[in-house]
Amino acid sequence: MKTYTLNVAGLTRELPICPLNDKIDIAAFIMFSDVELTVKCAEELLKRCGDFDVILTAESKGIPIAYEMSRQSGKPYVVARKSLKLYMTDPIKVTVKSITTANEQTLILSSEKAEMLRCKRVLIVDDVISTGESLIALEKLTAEAGGNICGKAAVLAEDKAGDREDIIFLERLPLFFK
């Protein structure tokens, strides 16, 4: 299998290159189970992010970095869920179409989680920002909850996302065109 060598936060990882469609391959960046990488990336992102009150991420690949940034900073984090759960009261919902998912998805916050964002400085965090669609959905959720976005951060910015000036990221991740 072909790989892409990623150097981030002082660490090196070999990422498998996977077909996205018949024209593009992507380097698969998965933080799950890589504690060393998660801890180091959280440290580096926190150095670059300004002050915030709460972290917001989308289920599921952003959870490790959001959790670790929360642990290191002592600030809470909230996860926008991808499906409605029985315990969720008065949920707010937005839809999103991400580059790595085949179908449109819904991101949901219960009223209790939305309340954690209300009138707070919200730092949106994800593992990779690519098309920005997930980011837009998290921005909409923050607005609906009455929060104030103070920053948008990711470990990696894929392709053209690396040209954006409104996001904080550690490294660029290329796309591989066939």
XYZ file of C-alpha atoms in Angstrom:
178
model
C 0.000 0.000 0.000
C 1.211 3.499 -0.819
C 1.725 5.883 2.085
C 2.252 9.579 2.689
C 4.845 10.665 5.263
C 3.328 13.220 7.635
C 5.461 15.286 9.999
C 3.313 17.036 12.605
C 3.920 18.291 16.159
C 7.433 16.848 16.111
C 6.225 13.353 15.186
C 6.291 11.343 11.964
C 3.495 9.066 10.788
C 2.990 7.047 7.608
C -0.577 7.576 6.387
C -2.148 5.054 4.022
C -3.266 6.553 0.729
C -6.868 5.548 0.031
C -9.117 6.066 -3.003
C -11.806 8.708 -2.455
C -13.212 8.357 -5.966
C -11.940 7.620 -9.483
C -10.066 10.961 -9.641
C -8.725 11.567 -6.132
C -6.925 9.632 -3.397
C -6.541 10.910 0.157
C -4.059 10.219 2.917
C -6.060 8.694 5.779
C -5.348 10.568 9.005
C -6.793 8.696 11.977
C -6.002 9.851 15.507
C -7.939 7.058 17.198
C -5.566 4.923 19.311
C -2.552 7.191 18.689
C -2.276 8.765 22.130
C 1.204 10.199 21.566
C 0.082 12.004 18.416
C -3.115 13.264 20.032
C -1.298 14.668 23.079
C 1.391 16.412 21.014
C -1.064 17.870 18.489
C -3.289 19.159 21.300
C -0.273 20.864 22.913
C 0.670 22.560 19.659
C -2.868 23.642 18.786
C -3.427 25.118 22.247
C -0.293 27.243 21.794
C -1.801 28.705 18.603
C -5.408 29.151 19.707
C -6.514 32.214 21.595
C -8.623 32.185 24.718
C -11.901 30.253 24.665
C -14.553 28.960 27.058
C -15.637 25.699 25.421
C -14.559 23.409 22.574
C -17.044 22.097 19.998
C -16.338 19.169 17.691
C -18.292 16.792 15.482
C -18.696 13.104 16.162
C -16.409 11.162 15.699
C -12.884 11.732 14.388
C -12.555 15.123 16.082
C -13.285 13.673 19.511
C -9.732 12.608 20.460
C -8.194 16.027 19.756
C -11.101 17.907 21.373
C -10.915 15.702 24.462
C -7.166 16.140 24.817
C -7.338 19.902 24.278
C -10.068 19.979 26.931
C -7.969 17.920 29.335
C -4.878 20.067 28.847
C -6.724 23.397 29.033
C -9.219 22.492 31.747
C -12.036 23.799 29.515
C -15.112 21.677 28.671
C -15.843 20.176 25.273
C -19.098 19.374 23.490
C -19.641 16.779 20.772
C -22.221 17.382 18.043
C -23.767 13.943 17.553
C -24.554 12.367 14.176
C -27.838 10.835 15.280
C -30.627 11.699 17.658
C -30.305 9.923 20.996
C -33.187 9.098 23.354
C -31.797 11.335 26.080
C -31.625 14.442 23.865
C -34.217 17.076 24.737
C -35.219 19.890 22.363
C -32.367 19.169 19.935
C -31.034 21.586 17.355
C -29.935 20.079 14.042
C -27.982 20.993 10.919
C -27.072 18.891 7.879
C -23.617 18.452 6.382
C -21.994 16.712 3.398
C -18.348 15.930 4.149
C -15.662 14.778 1.687
C -15.163 11.501 3.606
C -18.843 10.530 3.918
C -21.000 9.166 1.134
C -24.292 10.661 2.262
C -25.505 13.857 3.823
C -25.279 13.739 7.623
C -27.036 15.544 10.434
C -25.232 17.082 13.406
C -27.300 17.408 16.566
C -26.992 19.090 19.958
C -29.376 18.527 22.842
C -30.658 21.635 24.613
C -28.331 20.851 27.532
C -25.271 20.775 25.291
C -26.444 23.850 23.376
C -26.715 25.662 26.712
C -23.003 24.972 27.295
C -22.294 27.114 24.197
C -24.740 29.966 24.903
C -22.947 33.294 25.366
C -19.598 31.445 25.440
C -16.446 31.823 23.346
C -16.513 28.637 21.285
C -13.418 27.063 19.739
C -14.413 24.705 16.923
C -11.960 21.804 16.645
C -11.599 18.946 14.165
C -8.929 16.516 13.049
C -8.882 17.592 9.391
C -10.519 20.486 7.577
C -11.002 19.724 3.906
C -14.013 21.154 2.081
C -15.102 23.047 5.186
C -18.617 21.597 5.146
C -18.350 20.110 8.638
C -16.962 23.423 9.844
C -19.955 25.286 8.391
C -22.340 22.895 10.159
C -20.546 23.461 13.485
C -20.666 27.222 12.902
C -24.432 26.994 12.324
C -24.909 24.917 15.482
C -22.894 27.458 17.469
C -25.015 30.320 16.120
C -28.279 28.486 16.848
C -27.071 27.774 20.382
C -26.182 31.439 20.907
C -22.441 30.908 21.154
C -19.690 33.131 19.781
C -17.037 31.513 17.608
C -13.603 32.683 18.708
C -11.562 30.275 16.594
C -11.580 27.307 14.248
C -8.742 24.801 14.538
C -7.667 21.462 13.120
C -4.597 19.301 13.173
C -4.473 19.267 9.367
C -5.780 21.413 6.517
C -6.326 19.352 3.404
C -5.624 20.758 -0.049
C -7.124 24.254 -0.566
C -8.198 24.501 3.079
C -4.519 25.204 3.763
C -4.939 28.546 1.974
C -7.683 29.722 4.323
C -6.811 32.504 6.728
C -9.719 31.854 9.105
C -8.471 28.517 10.450
C -5.629 27.469 12.722
C -3.865 24.262 11.720
C -0.570 22.486 12.273
C 0.220 21.074 8.821
C -1.116 20.829 5.279
C -2.300 17.517 3.858
C -2.245 17.108 0.071
C -4.808 15.412 -2.128
C -3.492 12.916 -4.662
C -4.953 13.371 -8.128
C -4.979 10.385 -10.498
